[in-house]
Coordinates of C-alpha atoms in Angstrom, one line a residue:
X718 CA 0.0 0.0 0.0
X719 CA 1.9 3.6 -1.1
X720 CA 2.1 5.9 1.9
X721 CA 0.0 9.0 2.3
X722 CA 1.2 12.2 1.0
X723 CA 1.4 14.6 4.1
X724 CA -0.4 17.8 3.0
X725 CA 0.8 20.8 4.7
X726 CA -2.6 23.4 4.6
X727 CA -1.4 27.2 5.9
X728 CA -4.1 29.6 5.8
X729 CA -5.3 32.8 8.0
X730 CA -2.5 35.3 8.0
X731 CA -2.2 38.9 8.5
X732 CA -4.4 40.4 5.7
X733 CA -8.2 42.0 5.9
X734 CA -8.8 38.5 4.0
X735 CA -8.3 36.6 7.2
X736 CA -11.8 34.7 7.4
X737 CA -12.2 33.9 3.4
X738 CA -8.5 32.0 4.0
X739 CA -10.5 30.6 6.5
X740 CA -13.5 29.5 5.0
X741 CA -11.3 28.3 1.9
X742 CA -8.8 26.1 3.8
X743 CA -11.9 24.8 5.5
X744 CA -13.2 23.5 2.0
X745 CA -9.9 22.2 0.8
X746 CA -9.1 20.1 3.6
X747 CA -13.1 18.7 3.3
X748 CA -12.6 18.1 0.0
X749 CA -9.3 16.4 0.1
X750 CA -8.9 12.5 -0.6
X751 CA -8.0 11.3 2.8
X752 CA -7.1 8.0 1.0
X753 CA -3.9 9.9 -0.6
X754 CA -4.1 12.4 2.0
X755 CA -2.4 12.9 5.5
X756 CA -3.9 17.1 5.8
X757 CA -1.6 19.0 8.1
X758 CA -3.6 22.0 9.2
X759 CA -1.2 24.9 10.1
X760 CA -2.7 28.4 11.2
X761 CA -1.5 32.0 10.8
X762 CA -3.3 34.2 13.4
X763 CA -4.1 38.1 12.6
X764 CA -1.4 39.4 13.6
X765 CA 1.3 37.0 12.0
X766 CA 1.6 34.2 15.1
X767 CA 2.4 30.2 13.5
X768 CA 0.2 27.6 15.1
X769 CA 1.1 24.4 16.1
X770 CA -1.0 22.1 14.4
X771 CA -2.7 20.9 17.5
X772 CA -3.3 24.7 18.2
X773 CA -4.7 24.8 14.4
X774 CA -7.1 21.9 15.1
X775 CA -8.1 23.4 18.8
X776 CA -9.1 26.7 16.4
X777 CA -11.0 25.3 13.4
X778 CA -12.8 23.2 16.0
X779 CA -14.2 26.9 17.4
X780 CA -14.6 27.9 14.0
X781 CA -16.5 24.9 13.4
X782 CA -19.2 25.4 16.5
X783 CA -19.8 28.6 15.4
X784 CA -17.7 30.2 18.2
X785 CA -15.6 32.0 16.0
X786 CA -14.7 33.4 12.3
X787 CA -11.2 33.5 12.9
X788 CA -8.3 31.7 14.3
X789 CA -7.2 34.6 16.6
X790 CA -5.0 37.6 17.0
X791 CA -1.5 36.4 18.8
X792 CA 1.2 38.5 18.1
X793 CA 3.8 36.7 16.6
X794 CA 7.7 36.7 15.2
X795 CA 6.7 34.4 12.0
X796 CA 7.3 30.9 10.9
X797 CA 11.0 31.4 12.0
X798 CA 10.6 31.9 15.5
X799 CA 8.1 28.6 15.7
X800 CA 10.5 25.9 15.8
X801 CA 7.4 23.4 16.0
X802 CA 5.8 24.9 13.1
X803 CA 9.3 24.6 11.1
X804 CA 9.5 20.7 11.8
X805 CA 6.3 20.2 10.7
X806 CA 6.7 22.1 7.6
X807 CA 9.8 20.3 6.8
X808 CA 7.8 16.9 7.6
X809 CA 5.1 17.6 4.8
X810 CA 5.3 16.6 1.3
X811 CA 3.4 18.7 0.0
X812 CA 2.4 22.6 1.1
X813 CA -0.7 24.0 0.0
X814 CA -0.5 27.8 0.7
X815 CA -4.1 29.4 1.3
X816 CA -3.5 32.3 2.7
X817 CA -5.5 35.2 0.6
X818 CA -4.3 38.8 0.2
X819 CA -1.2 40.3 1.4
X820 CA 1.4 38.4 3.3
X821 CA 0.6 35.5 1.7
X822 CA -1.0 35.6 -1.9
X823 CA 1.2 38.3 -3.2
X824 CA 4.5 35.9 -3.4
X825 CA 5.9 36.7 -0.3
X826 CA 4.5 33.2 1.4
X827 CA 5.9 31.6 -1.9
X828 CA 9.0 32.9 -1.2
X829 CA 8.9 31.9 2.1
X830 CA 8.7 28.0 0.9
X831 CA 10.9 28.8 -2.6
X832 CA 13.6 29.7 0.1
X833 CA 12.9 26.7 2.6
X834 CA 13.0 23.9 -0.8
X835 CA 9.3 22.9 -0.4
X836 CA 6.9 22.2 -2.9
X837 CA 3.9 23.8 -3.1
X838 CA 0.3 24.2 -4.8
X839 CA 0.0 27.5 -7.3
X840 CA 1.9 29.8 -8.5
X841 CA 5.1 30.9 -8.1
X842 CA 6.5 34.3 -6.7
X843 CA 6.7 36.4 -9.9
X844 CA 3.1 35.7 -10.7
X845 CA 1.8 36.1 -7.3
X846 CA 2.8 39.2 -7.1
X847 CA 2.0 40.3 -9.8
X848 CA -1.7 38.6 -10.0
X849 CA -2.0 40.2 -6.7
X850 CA -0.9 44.3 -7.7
X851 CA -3.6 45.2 -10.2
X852 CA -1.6 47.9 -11.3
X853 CA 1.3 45.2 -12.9
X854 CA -1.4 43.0 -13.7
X855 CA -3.3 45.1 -16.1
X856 CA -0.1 46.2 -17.5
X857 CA 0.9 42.6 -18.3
X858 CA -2.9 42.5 -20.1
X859 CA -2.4 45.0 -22.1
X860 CA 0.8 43.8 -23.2
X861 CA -0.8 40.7 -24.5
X862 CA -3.4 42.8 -25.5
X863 CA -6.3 40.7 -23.3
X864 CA -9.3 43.4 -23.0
X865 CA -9.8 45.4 -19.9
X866 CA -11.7 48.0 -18.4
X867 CA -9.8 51.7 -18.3
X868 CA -8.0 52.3 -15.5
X869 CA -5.9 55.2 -13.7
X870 CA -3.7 54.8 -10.6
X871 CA -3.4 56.9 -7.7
X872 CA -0.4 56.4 -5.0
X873 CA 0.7 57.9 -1.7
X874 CA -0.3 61.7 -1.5
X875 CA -2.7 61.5 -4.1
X876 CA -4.3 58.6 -2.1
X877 CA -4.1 60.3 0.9
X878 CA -4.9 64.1 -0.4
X879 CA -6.3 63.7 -3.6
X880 CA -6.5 67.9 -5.3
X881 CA -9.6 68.3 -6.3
X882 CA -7.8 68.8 -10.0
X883 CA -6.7 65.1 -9.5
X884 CA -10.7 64.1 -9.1
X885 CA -11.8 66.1 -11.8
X886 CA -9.0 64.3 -13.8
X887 CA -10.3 61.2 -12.9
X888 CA -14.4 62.1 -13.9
X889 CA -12.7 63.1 -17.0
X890 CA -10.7 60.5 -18.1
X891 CA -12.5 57.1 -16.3
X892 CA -16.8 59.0 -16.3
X893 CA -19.1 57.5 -13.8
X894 CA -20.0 55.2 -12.4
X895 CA -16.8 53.9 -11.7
X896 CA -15.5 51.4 -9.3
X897 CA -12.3 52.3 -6.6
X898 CA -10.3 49.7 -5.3
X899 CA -7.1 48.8 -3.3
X900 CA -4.3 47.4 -6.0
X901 CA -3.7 44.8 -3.7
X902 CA -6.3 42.9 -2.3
X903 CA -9.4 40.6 -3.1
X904 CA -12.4 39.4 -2.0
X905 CA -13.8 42.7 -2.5
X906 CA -12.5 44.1 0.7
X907 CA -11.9 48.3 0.4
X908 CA -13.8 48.1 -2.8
X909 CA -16.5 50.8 -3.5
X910 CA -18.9 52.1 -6.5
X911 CA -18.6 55.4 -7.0
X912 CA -21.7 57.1 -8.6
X913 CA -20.6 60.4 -9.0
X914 CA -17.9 63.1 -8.4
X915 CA -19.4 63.5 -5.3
X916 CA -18.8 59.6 -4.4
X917 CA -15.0 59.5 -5.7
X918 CA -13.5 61.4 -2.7
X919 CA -14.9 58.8 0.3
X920 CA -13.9 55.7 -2.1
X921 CA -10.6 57.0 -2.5
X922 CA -10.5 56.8 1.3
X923 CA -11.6 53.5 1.8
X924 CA -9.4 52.3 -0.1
X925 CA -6.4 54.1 0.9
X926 CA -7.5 52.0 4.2
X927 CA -6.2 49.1 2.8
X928 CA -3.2 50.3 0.7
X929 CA -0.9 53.0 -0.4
X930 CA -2.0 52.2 -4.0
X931 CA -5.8 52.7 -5.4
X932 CA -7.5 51.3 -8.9
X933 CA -10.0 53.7 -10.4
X934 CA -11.6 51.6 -13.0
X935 CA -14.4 52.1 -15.8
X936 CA -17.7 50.2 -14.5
X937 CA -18.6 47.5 -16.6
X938 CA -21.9 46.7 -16.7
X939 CA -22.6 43.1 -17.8
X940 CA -22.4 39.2 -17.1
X941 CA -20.4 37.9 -14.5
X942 CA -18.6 34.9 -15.5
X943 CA -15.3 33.0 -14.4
X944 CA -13.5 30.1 -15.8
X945 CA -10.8 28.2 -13.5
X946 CA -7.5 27.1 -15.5
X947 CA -5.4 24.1 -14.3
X948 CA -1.7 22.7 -15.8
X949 CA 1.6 23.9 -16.4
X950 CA 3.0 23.3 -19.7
X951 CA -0.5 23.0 -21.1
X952 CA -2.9 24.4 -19.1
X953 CA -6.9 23.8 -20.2
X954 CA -9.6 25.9 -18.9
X955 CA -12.4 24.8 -16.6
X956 CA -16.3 24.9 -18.0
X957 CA -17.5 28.8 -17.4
X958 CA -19.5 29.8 -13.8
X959 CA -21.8 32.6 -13.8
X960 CA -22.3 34.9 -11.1
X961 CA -25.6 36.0 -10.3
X962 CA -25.7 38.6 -7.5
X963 CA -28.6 39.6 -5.5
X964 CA -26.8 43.0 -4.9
X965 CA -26.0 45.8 -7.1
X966 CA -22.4 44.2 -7.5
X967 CA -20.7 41.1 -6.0
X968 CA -19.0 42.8 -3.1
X969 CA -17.5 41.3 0.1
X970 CA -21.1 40.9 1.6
X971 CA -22.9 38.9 -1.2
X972 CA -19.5 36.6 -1.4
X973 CA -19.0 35.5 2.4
X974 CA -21.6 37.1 4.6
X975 CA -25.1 37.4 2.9
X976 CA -25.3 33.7 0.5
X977 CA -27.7 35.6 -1.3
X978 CA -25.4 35.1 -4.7
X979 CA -26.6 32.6 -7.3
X980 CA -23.4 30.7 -8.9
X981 CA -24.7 28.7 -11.9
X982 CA -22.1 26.2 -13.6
X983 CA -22.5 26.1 -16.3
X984 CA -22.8 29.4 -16.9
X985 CA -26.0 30.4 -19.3
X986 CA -23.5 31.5 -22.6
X987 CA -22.9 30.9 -26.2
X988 CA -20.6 28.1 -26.7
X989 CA -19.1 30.8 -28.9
X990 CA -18.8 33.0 -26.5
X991 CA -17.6 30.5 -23.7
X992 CA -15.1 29.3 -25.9
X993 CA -13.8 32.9 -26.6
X994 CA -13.6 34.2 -22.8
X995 CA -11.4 30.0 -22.1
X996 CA -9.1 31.8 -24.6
X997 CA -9.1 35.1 -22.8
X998 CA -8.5 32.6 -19.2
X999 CA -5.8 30.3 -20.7
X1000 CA -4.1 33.5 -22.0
X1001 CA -4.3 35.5 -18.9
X1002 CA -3.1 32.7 -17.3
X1003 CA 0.3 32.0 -19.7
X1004 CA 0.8 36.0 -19.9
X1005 CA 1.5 35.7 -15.9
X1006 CA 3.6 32.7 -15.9
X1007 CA 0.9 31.0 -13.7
X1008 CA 1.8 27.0 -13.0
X1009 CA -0.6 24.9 -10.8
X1010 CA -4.2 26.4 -11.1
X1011 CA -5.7 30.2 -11.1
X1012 CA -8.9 31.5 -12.0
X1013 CA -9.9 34.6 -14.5
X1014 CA -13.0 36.8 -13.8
X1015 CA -14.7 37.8 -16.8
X1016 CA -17.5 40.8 -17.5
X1017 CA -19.6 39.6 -20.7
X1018 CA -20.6 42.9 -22.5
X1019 CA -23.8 43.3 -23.9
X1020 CA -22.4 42.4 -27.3
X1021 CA -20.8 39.1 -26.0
X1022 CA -17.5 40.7 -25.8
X1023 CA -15.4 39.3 -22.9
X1024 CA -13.9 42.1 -20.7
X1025 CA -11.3 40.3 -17.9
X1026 CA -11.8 41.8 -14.5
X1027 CA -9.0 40.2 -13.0
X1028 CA -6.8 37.2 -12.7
X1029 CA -6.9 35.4 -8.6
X1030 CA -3.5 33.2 -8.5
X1031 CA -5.0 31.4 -5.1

């Protein structure tokens, strides 16, 4: 009989995206094959503490009962001061990093096992990072000339102190409605429709919350649709979901709070038209060096032109 993989499963971490890592690592480890499976759960509190994985399992127990949403806020040195968490690591075949947003998604966690010589699920550092800045990723899609919204970028003082010649730039060049976002981030967190010139100030702000860099973008106003892409050499695109939201747009509330969202798979499209935005995926997906598995968020435009939204390397 072959021996169980051991599956190292890190999730939580230090990012607003704390409780979607959750609720994510919580479906892979349900999901996994526990016939070719030995799933090590390791944590990452708020404020960057390592679990043990007895600790972990204490936690997601809570979690499970309803007691809690997260796994805690322990102030912690990182994986480097947990000399229990570092043998465990080291014991796993396999890590499978799940930690969403910053301080994880962004590269830096795959650095953090690139450096230590383990193998891992996903990506790699270069296209974390830059699948995780919106700024570098649309920049990459244009270069490979994948369709997108228009976009402008604001950083540092002009987050913080935007002239009002800077939001009148804005109106003109972007219009409303218009959507204002952290560059790095997901899950919808910090993200706000702005309606008018009137709006563009206070979504500016809440955004600056969550970074030193904001996204203005175009609104799109169309079909939500995603297609998942597994592989490496030869990556092949999953079968098209559609999104159905019950609220104006899929924000942070309709994805994890309300489960008011209808996700239909397989989405209601042309095969024309699916075929086309699998392309767009698998294209998106090679532009970024992605290895492993991403998935590519789609707008379909009234005319059933695909519009990426943006590329999610975890």
């Amino acid at each position: 009989m072959t021996a169980k993989q051991r599956l190292a499963v890190i999730f939580g971490g230090r990012s607003a995206e704390h409780e979607v890592s959750v609720t994510s690592a919580r479906g892979v480890m349900r999901e996994a094959d526990t016939d070719r499976f030995e799933v090590i759960p390791l944590g990452i509190t708020k404020r960057g503490a390592w679990l043990s994985e007895d600790e972990t399992r204490e936690r997601l127990a809570q979690v499970e009962a309803g007691e809690r949403r997260d796994i805690g806020d322990d102030f912690g040195g990182g994986a480097f001061a947990y000399l229990e968490v570092l043998a465990t690591l080291r014991s796993a075949d396999v890590v499978f990093p799940i930690v969403h947003g910053t301080f994880g998604e962004d590269g830096t966690m795959q650095g953090l096992l690139e450096m230590a010589d383990l193998p891992y699920v996903g990506p790699g550092v270069a296209a974390s990072a830059v699948g995780m800045d919106k700024e570098l990723m649309r920049a990459v899609f244009a270069a490979h000339q994948i369709p997108q919204a228009a976009y402008v970028v604001l950083r540092d003082d002009e987050v913080a102190a935007p002239t009002e010649a800077q939001l009148d730039a804005i109106g003109a060049a972007i219009g409303y409605p218009c959507f204002v976002k952290p560059a790095n981030g997901g899950s919808s967190v910090g993200v706000t429709k702005a309606r008018s010139r009137e709006d563009i100030g206070d979504a500016i702000a809440e955004a600056g919350r969550f970074d030193r860099k904001v996204l203005v973008e175009a609104a799109l106003e169309g079909q939500e649709v995603e297609c998942a892409v597994l592989g490496h050499h030869d990556p092949k695109p999953s079968p098209l979901g559609e999104i159905a939201p019950s609220t104006e747009f899929y924000d942070y509330a309709a994805k994890y709070l309300d489960d008011t969202a209808a996700l239909i798979v397989p989405a209601r499209v042309d095969e024309k038209v699916a075929a086309l935005v699998q392309d767009y995926a698998v294209r998106a997906f090679k532009a970024l060096d992605c290895q492993g598995l991403a998935r590519v968020d789609f707008f379909l435009m009234p005319d059933g032109r695909p519009m990426v939204n943006e590329i999610n390397t975890m």
